[in-house]
């Protein structure tokens, strides 16, 4: 009954559903309120990185995806040209500027633990594009999914999962849910994108919703982004779109998929389930924008917006070609510190290789990390205060999980749904005993998978 109303909602049912989802948003479970430090980099126009005139190292590996190089040293390539061939499971890779291929070999990547096989290109400073063609209207989601793999589209919100793989797995879709939550402190790259490029986002949302046959398209954005919300609403009005913007609480981790799906679509994900299994297709707002650029302008994913913040004189958001060495961004940011944290403070990591390059998932560089992100203090003993339970958005029992993890009680961990842990770290952050709860859950999950 409700599903029918989603594809052809009557006014009453739509009102009923909106009221219900507003109630659910108010009842958002768990999470923590963090000092966000977003004012450091927000409110400024996105800058473009100057045309590179130095060697770039473009990773052929992204997460588990690995492309095979199809260029040779000495060959000239154009911006947007394929340099790595993928397939149904592996993303194709493209040159992010024009120049001469120098070599193929491992390169350190800013947000990756191990070096990635990469194509080194000596940029010629011309930034000369290949001929670009928009995509003739695809008839099926499968066609679009294949195109997304060929255009190298990966999730830009975190894990870098191939967009084509996500779309290829789409079953019946009732909701297209656009994730505009940017709940990690310091990050403002998605906020900037929504403020400045809302038209492409809405156009892409309408295009994708029509292809998926989604009855409703929702964009979840936190209330602390009023300009982004206004820009999206203006773009919706201009396009005559029926996309709806939903305000979500300014709490970490508001952008977690299970919470968004539950709060905005009223559907619950059981452990191991993906949103697609319950009729919801979720895309990060930047991933959707990249899809729009690929479909409407024929541009593969060769750049991303990176937030430069912390101890620097020109913080802000910069559009950076994939493969650019992080060192090149220090001048743009006006930073002198070599102490850099990559990504947000909750899910990111310290930059351990100064020569590392920007990848599709490098969202943020925080300069002067020791000043902004104090080192953790030594752990004490659990005082059974229950704070970790209160903040867990997945309704888990972190203190009991921690005991089971320390004692390697794998069966107990399974029974207690460790699989459902999204590794957000809200429990660790709230723990007065400073116990490394999240780290121990990560480790145990890895052991369980093995
Ligand atoms: S890290 Fe896991 S257990 Fe801790 S709050 Fe997040 S979801 Fe809950
Ligand atoms: S927050 Fe820390 S000290 Fe409090 S119950 Fe949880 S693990 Fe124990």
Short mmCIF file of C-alpha atoms and ligand atoms in Angstrom, two decimals:
data_model
loop_
_atom_site.label_atom_id
_atom_site.label_comp_id
_atom_site.label_asym_id
_atom_site.label_seq_id
_atom_site.Cartn_x
_atom_site.Cartn_y
_atom_site.Cartn_z
CA UNK A 1 0.00 0.00 0.00
CA UNK A 2 2.69 2.46 1.03
CA UNK A 3 4.87 1.34 -1.88
CA UNK A 4 2.07 2.15 -4.34
CA UNK A 5 1.73 5.57 -2.77
CA UNK A 6 5.46 6.12 -3.27
CA UNK A 7 5.29 5.75 -7.02
CA UNK A 8 2.01 7.66 -7.33
CA UNK A 9 1.54 9.47 -4.02
CA UNK A 10 -1.76 11.11 -3.31
CA UNK A 11 -1.61 14.43 -1.50
CA UNK A 12 -2.83 12.92 1.76
CA UNK A 13 -0.41 10.02 1.77
CA UNK A 14 2.47 12.31 0.85
CA UNK A 15 1.57 14.62 3.75
CA UNK A 16 1.27 11.60 6.05
CA UNK A 17 4.65 10.26 4.99
CA UNK A 18 6.38 13.65 5.30
CA UNK A 19 4.98 14.08 8.82
CA UNK A 20 6.15 10.61 9.73
CA UNK A 21 9.67 11.13 8.38
CA UNK A 22 9.91 14.54 10.12
CA UNK A 23 9.08 12.74 13.36
CA UNK A 24 11.71 10.10 12.68
CA UNK A 25 14.32 12.80 11.93
CA UNK A 26 13.57 14.36 15.31
CA UNK A 27 14.05 10.95 16.90
CA UNK A 28 17.48 10.41 15.37
CA UNK A 29 19.20 7.80 17.50
CA UNK A 30 22.56 8.26 19.20
CA UNK A 31 25.48 10.18 17.79
CA UNK A 32 27.47 13.02 19.28
CA UNK A 33 27.50 16.77 18.90
CA UNK A 34 31.01 17.82 17.88
CA UNK A 35 32.74 21.19 17.60
CA UNK A 36 32.77 21.33 13.82
CA UNK A 37 35.49 23.89 12.91
CA UNK A 38 33.77 24.28 9.54
CA UNK A 39 33.89 28.08 9.67
CA UNK A 40 37.64 27.86 8.91
CA UNK A 41 37.05 26.82 5.29
CA UNK A 42 33.38 27.42 4.50
CA UNK A 43 31.81 30.45 2.84
CA UNK A 44 34.55 30.82 0.24
CA UNK A 45 34.21 30.06 -3.48
CA UNK A 46 35.74 26.81 -4.78
CA UNK A 47 39.17 27.58 -6.26
CA UNK A 48 40.66 25.69 -9.16
CA UNK A 49 44.11 24.22 -8.74
CA UNK A 50 46.48 25.88 -11.24
CA UNK A 51 47.28 23.77 -14.32
CA UNK A 52 49.91 21.34 -13.06
CA UNK A 53 53.37 21.64 -14.54
CA UNK A 54 54.89 18.88 -12.41
CA UNK A 55 54.68 15.06 -12.54
CA UNK A 56 51.41 13.51 -11.37
CA UNK A 57 51.03 9.91 -10.19
CA UNK A 58 47.54 8.68 -11.07
CA UNK A 59 46.60 5.57 -9.06
CA UNK A 60 45.35 2.58 -11.04
CA UNK A 61 44.07 1.16 -7.75
CA UNK A 62 41.10 2.54 -5.84
CA UNK A 63 39.96 0.44 -2.89
CA UNK A 64 39.68 -3.11 -4.26
CA UNK A 65 39.39 -1.88 -7.84
CA UNK A 66 42.46 -2.27 -10.03
CA UNK A 67 42.84 -1.19 -13.67
CA UNK A 68 45.43 -2.51 -16.13
CA UNK A 69 47.69 0.18 -17.62
CA UNK A 70 47.16 0.74 -21.36
CA UNK A 71 49.83 3.41 -21.99
CA UNK A 72 53.60 3.17 -22.28
CA UNK A 73 56.45 5.42 -21.10
CA UNK A 74 57.14 8.13 -23.69
CA UNK A 75 53.53 8.24 -24.94
CA UNK A 76 51.69 11.61 -24.93
CA UNK A 77 48.26 11.53 -23.31
CA UNK A 78 45.45 14.07 -23.22
CA UNK A 79 43.36 15.09 -20.23
CA UNK A 80 40.51 12.58 -19.85
CA UNK A 81 42.22 9.88 -21.94
CA UNK A 82 41.97 6.29 -20.69
CA UNK A 83 45.28 5.19 -19.12
CA UNK A 84 43.97 2.15 -17.25
CA UNK A 85 41.44 -0.42 -18.48
CA UNK A 86 38.87 -1.82 -16.08
CA UNK A 87 35.99 -4.26 -16.45
CA UNK A 88 32.67 -5.07 -14.81
CA UNK A 89 34.21 -4.89 -11.31
CA UNK A 90 37.23 -2.63 -11.77
CA UNK A 91 37.13 1.08 -12.55
CA UNK A 92 38.70 2.51 -15.68
CA UNK A 93 41.31 5.22 -15.00
CA UNK A 94 41.92 8.46 -16.94
CA UNK A 95 44.69 11.04 -17.24
CA UNK A 96 43.87 14.09 -15.13
CA UNK A 97 45.99 16.39 -17.30
CA UNK A 98 47.86 16.26 -20.62
CA UNK A 99 51.54 15.30 -20.76
CA UNK A 100 54.05 12.52 -21.35
CA UNK A 101 53.87 9.17 -19.55
CA UNK A 102 57.12 8.80 -17.59
CA UNK A 103 56.73 5.42 -15.93
CA UNK A 104 54.37 2.98 -14.26
CA UNK A 105 55.03 1.92 -10.69
CA UNK A 106 54.02 2.25 -7.05
CA UNK A 107 53.19 5.66 -5.54
CA UNK A 108 52.17 6.67 -2.02
CA UNK A 109 48.52 7.76 -1.84
CA UNK A 110 47.32 10.23 0.79
CA UNK A 111 44.50 8.15 2.27
CA UNK A 112 45.80 4.64 1.64
CA UNK A 113 47.92 2.42 3.86
CA UNK A 114 49.90 0.84 1.06
CA UNK A 115 51.35 2.32 -2.18
CA UNK A 116 49.18 1.97 -5.29
CA UNK A 117 50.33 1.02 -8.80
CA UNK A 118 50.19 4.34 -10.65
CA UNK A 119 50.86 5.99 -14.00
CA UNK A 120 53.39 8.84 -13.65
CA UNK A 121 52.69 11.65 -16.11
CA UNK A 122 55.02 14.62 -16.68
CA UNK A 123 52.39 17.34 -17.12
CA UNK A 124 53.00 19.66 -20.08
CA UNK A 125 51.09 22.56 -18.51
CA UNK A 126 48.64 22.70 -21.46
CA UNK A 127 45.83 20.74 -19.77
CA UNK A 128 44.57 19.71 -23.21
CA UNK A 129 41.30 17.70 -23.17
CA UNK A 130 40.27 14.74 -25.32
CA UNK A 131 37.10 15.29 -27.33
CA UNK A 132 34.18 15.01 -24.91
CA UNK A 133 30.71 13.73 -25.72
CA UNK A 134 27.66 13.62 -23.50
CA UNK A 135 26.04 10.21 -23.07
CA UNK A 136 23.18 9.44 -25.43
CA UNK A 137 20.19 8.62 -23.17
CA UNK A 138 20.83 5.16 -21.66
CA UNK A 139 17.77 2.90 -21.76
CA UNK A 140 18.56 0.80 -18.71
CA UNK A 141 20.32 1.08 -15.36
CA UNK A 142 22.69 -1.66 -16.56
CA UNK A 143 23.81 0.54 -19.46
CA UNK A 144 24.36 3.46 -17.10
CA UNK A 145 26.24 1.23 -14.64
CA UNK A 146 28.64 0.12 -17.41
CA UNK A 147 29.17 3.73 -18.47
CA UNK A 148 29.89 4.73 -14.84
CA UNK A 149 32.62 2.04 -14.66
CA UNK A 150 34.15 3.30 -17.92
CA UNK A 151 34.12 6.89 -16.62
CA UNK A 152 35.92 5.86 -13.42
CA UNK A 153 33.10 7.01 -11.12
CA UNK A 154 33.70 6.11 -7.48
CA UNK A 155 31.92 7.11 -4.28
CA UNK A 156 33.47 10.41 -3.19
CA UNK A 157 31.98 10.41 0.30
CA UNK A 158 34.29 7.87 1.91
CA UNK A 159 35.05 4.36 0.76
CA UNK A 160 35.40 5.02 -2.99
CA UNK A 161 33.11 2.11 -3.93
CA UNK A 162 32.55 2.03 -7.73
CA UNK A 163 29.28 3.83 -8.58
CA UNK A 164 28.67 1.43 -11.48
CA UNK A 165 28.79 -1.60 -9.16
CA UNK A 166 26.35 0.06 -6.81
CA UNK A 167 23.94 0.85 -9.66
CA UNK A 168 24.33 -2.58 -11.24
CA UNK A 169 23.10 -4.16 -7.99
CA UNK A 170 19.98 -1.97 -7.85
CA UNK A 171 16.83 -4.05 -7.46
CA UNK A 172 13.44 -2.41 -7.13
CA UNK A 173 14.06 1.24 -6.15
CA UNK A 174 11.41 3.14 -4.19
CA UNK A 175 13.71 5.89 -2.95
CA UNK A 176 16.71 7.64 -4.43
CA UNK A 177 18.43 9.07 -1.36
CA UNK A 178 21.13 11.70 -1.88
CA UNK A 179 23.51 11.96 1.04
CA UNK A 180 24.36 15.63 1.56
CA UNK A 181 25.37 15.10 5.18
CA UNK A 182 28.91 16.16 5.92
CA UNK A 183 29.06 15.36 9.59
CA UNK A 184 32.83 15.09 10.07
CA UNK A 185 34.33 18.24 11.61
CA UNK A 186 36.51 20.46 9.35
CA UNK A 187 35.12 19.10 6.04
CA UNK A 188 33.23 21.57 3.84
CA UNK A 189 33.85 20.16 0.34
CA UNK A 190 30.31 18.78 -0.11
CA UNK A 191 28.82 21.95 1.37
CA UNK A 192 30.75 24.04 -1.20
CA UNK A 193 29.64 21.74 -4.00
CA UNK A 194 25.97 22.01 -3.04
CA UNK A 195 26.21 25.81 -2.76
CA UNK A 196 27.91 26.29 -6.12
CA UNK A 197 26.83 23.38 -8.31
CA UNK A 198 23.30 22.63 -7.19
CA UNK A 199 21.89 22.72 -10.75
CA UNK A 200 24.04 19.78 -11.90
CA UNK A 201 23.20 17.86 -8.71
CA UNK A 202 19.44 18.27 -9.19
CA UNK A 203 19.62 17.55 -12.92
CA UNK A 204 21.58 14.36 -12.19
CA UNK A 205 19.15 13.37 -9.43
CA UNK A 206 16.15 13.71 -11.78
CA UNK A 207 17.95 11.81 -14.51
CA UNK A 208 18.93 8.93 -12.21
CA UNK A 209 15.56 8.76 -10.45
CA UNK A 210 13.78 8.43 -13.80
CA UNK A 211 16.09 5.63 -14.91
CA UNK A 212 15.79 3.77 -11.59
CA UNK A 213 12.03 4.27 -11.50
CA UNK A 214 12.38 5.73 -8.00
CA UNK A 215 9.09 7.03 -6.61
CA UNK A 216 10.74 9.66 -4.41
CA UNK A 217 14.06 11.47 -4.40
CA UNK A 218 15.26 12.96 -1.12
CA UNK A 219 18.40 14.92 -0.24
CA UNK A 220 19.43 14.82 3.42
CA UNK A 221 21.39 17.92 4.52
CA UNK A 222 22.23 19.08 8.05
CA UNK A 223 20.63 22.29 9.27
CA UNK A 224 24.05 23.96 9.67
CA UNK A 225 24.27 24.38 5.86
CA UNK A 226 21.57 26.98 5.17
CA UNK A 227 23.23 28.27 1.98
CA UNK A 228 23.47 24.75 0.57
CA UNK A 229 19.81 24.08 1.41
CA UNK A 230 18.77 27.39 -0.21
CA UNK A 231 20.86 26.68 -3.32
CA UNK A 232 19.36 23.19 -3.69
CA UNK A 233 15.82 24.51 -3.28
CA UNK A 234 16.44 27.23 -5.90
CA UNK A 235 17.84 24.63 -8.31
CA UNK A 236 14.80 22.40 -7.68
CA UNK A 237 12.48 25.32 -8.47
CA UNK A 238 14.41 26.21 -11.65
CA UNK A 239 14.29 22.59 -12.85
CA UNK A 240 10.65 22.06 -11.88
CA UNK A 241 11.92 18.98 -10.04
CA UNK A 242 10.08 17.08 -7.31
CA UNK A 243 13.29 16.32 -5.38
CA UNK A 244 12.79 17.10 -1.69
CA UNK A 245 15.39 18.52 0.67
CA UNK A 246 15.25 17.07 4.18
CA UNK A 247 17.01 18.70 7.12
CA UNK A 248 18.80 16.24 9.33
CA UNK A 249 20.32 16.78 12.80
CA UNK A 250 23.79 18.27 13.16
CA UNK A 251 25.17 15.26 14.88
CA UNK A 252 27.98 12.88 14.09
CA UNK A 253 27.52 10.41 12.29
CA UNK A 254 24.46 11.88 10.55
CA UNK A 255 25.81 10.72 7.18
CA UNK A 256 25.86 7.01 8.12
CA UNK A 257 23.80 5.07 5.59
CA UNK A 258 21.77 2.96 8.06
CA UNK A 259 20.72 6.09 9.97
CA UNK A 260 19.81 8.08 6.87
CA UNK A 261 17.82 5.21 5.38
CA UNK A 262 15.97 4.67 8.66
CA UNK A 263 15.29 8.34 9.38
CA UNK A 264 14.39 9.58 5.91
CA UNK A 265 12.89 6.51 4.24
CA UNK A 266 11.54 4.73 7.31
CA UNK A 267 13.30 1.49 6.36
CA UNK A 268 15.55 -0.53 8.60
CA UNK A 269 18.73 -2.26 7.44
CA UNK A 270 19.41 -5.57 9.12
CA UNK A 271 23.08 -6.53 9.64
CA UNK A 272 24.61 -7.44 6.28
CA UNK A 273 21.86 -5.71 4.28
CA UNK A 274 22.59 -2.92 1.82
CA UNK A 275 20.15 -0.05 1.14
CA UNK A 276 19.42 -1.62 -2.26
CA UNK A 277 17.96 -4.64 -0.45
CA UNK A 278 15.23 -2.47 1.08
CA UNK A 279 14.37 -0.45 -2.03
CA UNK A 280 16.70 2.50 -1.41
CA UNK A 281 19.57 3.64 -3.64
CA UNK A 282 21.98 5.96 -1.77
CA UNK A 283 24.52 8.23 -3.47
CA UNK A 284 26.74 10.85 -1.90
CA UNK A 285 26.09 14.32 -3.26
CA UNK A 286 29.59 14.63 -4.80
CA UNK A 287 29.29 11.17 -6.40
CA UNK A 288 25.99 12.26 -7.95
CA UNK A 289 27.59 15.47 -9.21
CA UNK A 290 30.38 13.41 -10.81
CA UNK A 291 27.73 11.21 -12.45
CA UNK A 292 26.08 14.35 -13.83
CA UNK A 293 29.40 15.63 -15.26
CA UNK A 294 30.01 12.25 -16.89
CA UNK A 295 26.53 11.93 -18.38
CA UNK A 296 25.88 15.52 -19.45
CA UNK A 297 29.41 16.68 -20.32
CA UNK A 298 31.25 13.42 -21.07
CA UNK A 299 33.85 14.10 -18.35
CA UNK A 300 35.40 11.13 -16.54
CA UNK A 301 36.21 11.45 -12.83
CA UNK A 302 39.65 13.09 -12.88
CA UNK A 303 39.38 15.69 -10.12
CA UNK A 304 37.69 16.25 -6.80
CA UNK A 305 37.06 19.05 -4.29
CA UNK A 306 39.49 18.94 -1.35
CA UNK A 307 39.04 21.00 1.84
CA UNK A 308 42.31 22.66 2.93
CA UNK A 309 42.04 23.75 6.55
CA UNK A 310 43.66 23.95 10.00
CA UNK A 311 46.82 26.00 10.42
CA UNK A 312 47.02 27.74 7.05
CA UNK A 313 46.55 31.31 5.85
CA UNK A 314 44.26 30.51 2.85
CA UNK A 315 41.90 27.75 3.94
CA UNK A 316 39.05 26.81 1.62
CA UNK A 317 37.98 24.30 -1.01
CA UNK A 318 40.03 23.58 -4.10
CA UNK A 319 39.29 21.45 -7.16
CA UNK A 320 42.35 19.21 -7.42
CA UNK A 321 43.39 16.86 -10.26
CA UNK A 322 43.66 13.24 -9.10
CA UNK A 323 47.33 12.28 -8.74
CA UNK A 324 48.60 15.72 -7.69
CA UNK A 325 51.24 15.47 -4.92
CA UNK A 326 49.88 16.78 -1.62
CA UNK A 327 52.97 19.01 -1.32
CA UNK A 328 51.62 21.12 -4.21
CA UNK A 329 48.61 22.11 -2.12
CA UNK A 330 50.60 23.65 0.74
CA UNK A 331 51.28 26.78 -1.32
CA UNK A 332 47.62 27.13 -2.26
CA UNK A 333 46.59 26.73 1.38
CA UNK A 334 49.37 28.97 2.70
CA UNK A 335 50.52 26.21 5.03
CA UNK A 336 53.99 25.58 6.40
CA UNK A 337 53.24 22.67 8.71
CA UNK A 338 54.27 19.17 7.57
CA UNK A 339 52.04 17.68 10.26
CA UNK A 340 49.01 16.83 8.11
CA UNK A 341 45.88 14.80 8.82
CA UNK A 342 44.02 13.42 5.77
CA UNK A 343 40.21 13.25 5.90
CA UNK A 344 38.07 14.13 8.92
CA UNK A 345 39.29 13.66 12.49
CA UNK A 346 36.92 10.73 13.09
CA UNK A 347 37.51 8.56 10.01
CA UNK A 348 40.76 10.00 8.58
CA UNK A 349 44.43 9.30 9.30
CA UNK A 350 47.79 11.02 9.69
CA UNK A 351 49.67 11.62 6.43
CA UNK A 352 52.72 9.39 6.78
CA UNK A 353 54.32 9.90 3.35
CA UNK A 354 54.94 13.55 2.43
CA UNK A 355 55.25 12.63 -1.27
CA UNK A 356 51.75 11.08 -1.32
CA UNK A 357 49.25 12.06 -4.01
CA UNK A 358 45.56 13.00 -3.94
CA UNK A 359 43.13 10.17 -4.77
CA UNK A 360 39.38 10.08 -5.49
CA UNK A 361 38.70 9.73 -1.78
CA UNK A 362 41.01 12.48 -0.43
CA UNK A 363 38.41 14.82 1.00
CA UNK A 364 40.37 17.05 3.36
CA UNK A 365 43.85 18.04 4.55
CA UNK A 366 44.12 19.44 8.08
CA UNK A 367 47.42 21.28 8.52
CA UNK A 368 48.97 21.48 12.00
CA UNK A 369 47.24 18.27 13.06
CA UNK A 370 48.81 18.18 16.54
CA UNK A 371 47.29 21.60 17.32
CA UNK A 372 43.80 20.77 16.09
CA UNK A 373 43.59 17.07 16.91
CA UNK A 374 45.17 16.39 20.30
CA UNK A 375 46.76 12.97 20.66
CA UNK A 376 44.71 10.40 22.65
CA UNK A 377 45.57 10.00 26.32
CA UNK A 378 46.33 6.58 27.89
CA UNK A 379 43.29 4.37 28.52
CA UNK A 380 41.91 3.66 32.01
CA UNK A 381 39.31 1.15 33.22
CA UNK A 382 35.66 1.03 32.23
CA UNK A 383 33.55 2.81 34.86
CA UNK A 384 30.24 1.42 33.48
CA UNK A 385 28.86 4.88 32.78
CA UNK A 386 26.88 3.67 29.73
CA UNK A 387 27.78 6.72 27.63
CA UNK A 388 29.03 4.52 24.78
CA UNK A 389 25.63 2.79 24.68
CA UNK A 390 23.76 6.10 24.60
CA UNK A 391 25.71 7.47 21.64
CA UNK A 392 25.88 4.33 19.48
CA UNK A 393 23.69 5.04 16.44
CA UNK A 394 23.38 1.30 15.77
CA UNK A 395 22.00 0.51 19.24
CA UNK A 396 24.95 -1.76 20.07
CA UNK A 397 26.52 -2.41 23.48
CA UNK A 398 30.08 -1.12 22.94
CA UNK A 399 31.30 -1.88 26.49
CA UNK A 400 30.23 -5.52 26.27
CA UNK A 401 31.57 -5.79 22.72
CA UNK A 402 34.90 -4.42 23.94
CA UNK A 403 35.16 -7.10 26.63
CA UNK A 404 34.33 -9.82 24.11
CA UNK A 405 36.80 -8.37 21.59
CA UNK A 406 39.63 -8.33 24.16
CA UNK A 407 38.92 -11.91 25.12
CA UNK A 408 38.59 -12.95 21.44
CA UNK A 409 35.11 -14.39 22.02
CA UNK A 410 34.24 -14.51 18.33
CA UNK A 411 30.91 -16.30 18.75
CA UNK A 412 29.77 -13.73 21.31
CA UNK A 413 30.82 -10.88 19.02
CA UNK A 414 28.72 -12.38 16.23
CA UNK A 415 25.75 -12.86 18.53
CA UNK A 416 26.07 -9.24 19.68
CA UNK A 417 25.93 -8.02 16.07
CA UNK A 418 29.43 -6.63 15.78
CA UNK A 419 28.83 -6.72 12.02
CA UNK A 420 26.37 -3.86 12.38
CA UNK A 421 29.09 -1.55 13.78
CA UNK A 422 29.74 1.22 11.23
CA UNK A 423 33.08 2.08 12.91
CA UNK A 424 31.99 5.69 13.44
CA UNK A 425 33.99 6.07 16.67
CA UNK A 426 31.23 7.92 18.55
CA UNK A 427 31.65 5.44 21.43
CA UNK A 428 35.43 5.95 21.71
CA UNK A 429 35.00 9.71 21.61
CA UNK A 430 32.46 9.66 24.45
CA UNK A 431 34.31 7.20 26.66
CA UNK A 432 35.69 8.91 29.80
CA UNK A 433 38.09 5.98 30.25
CA UNK A 434 39.45 6.65 26.72
CA UNK A 435 39.16 2.98 25.79
CA UNK A 436 40.05 2.24 22.15
CA UNK A 437 36.59 0.83 21.47
CA UNK A 438 36.33 1.54 17.72
CA UNK A 439 39.87 0.33 16.99
CA UNK A 440 39.22 -2.96 18.75
CA UNK A 441 35.94 -3.42 16.81
CA UNK A 442 37.73 -2.77 13.51
CA UNK A 443 40.34 -5.37 14.39
CA UNK A 444 37.73 -7.93 15.50
CA UNK A 445 35.66 -7.40 12.36
CA UNK A 446 38.75 -8.05 10.28
CA UNK A 447 39.42 -11.25 12.23
CA UNK A 448 35.80 -12.35 11.83
CA UNK A 449 35.99 -11.86 8.05
CA UNK A 450 39.15 -13.95 7.91
S1 LIG B 1 31.99 2.58 16.44
FE1 LIG B 1 30.43 0.96 16.31
S2 LIG B 1 29.93 0.51 18.42
FE2 LIG B 1 30.97 2.50 18.42
S3 LIG B 1 29.32 4.01 18.30
FE3 LIG B 1 29.97 3.59 16.20
S4 LIG B 1 28.59 1.97 15.50
FE4 LIG B 1 28.43 2.02 17.75
S1 LIG B 2 31.79 4.86 27.85
FE1 LIG B 2 33.72 3.84 28.37
S2 LIG B 2 33.73 3.85 30.61
FE2 LIG B 2 31.61 4.29 30.00
S3 LIG B 2 30.62 2.26 29.90
FE3 LIG B 2 31.37 2.68 27.84
S4 LIG B 2 33.37 1.68 27.82
FE4 LIG B 2 32.82 1.90 29.96
#
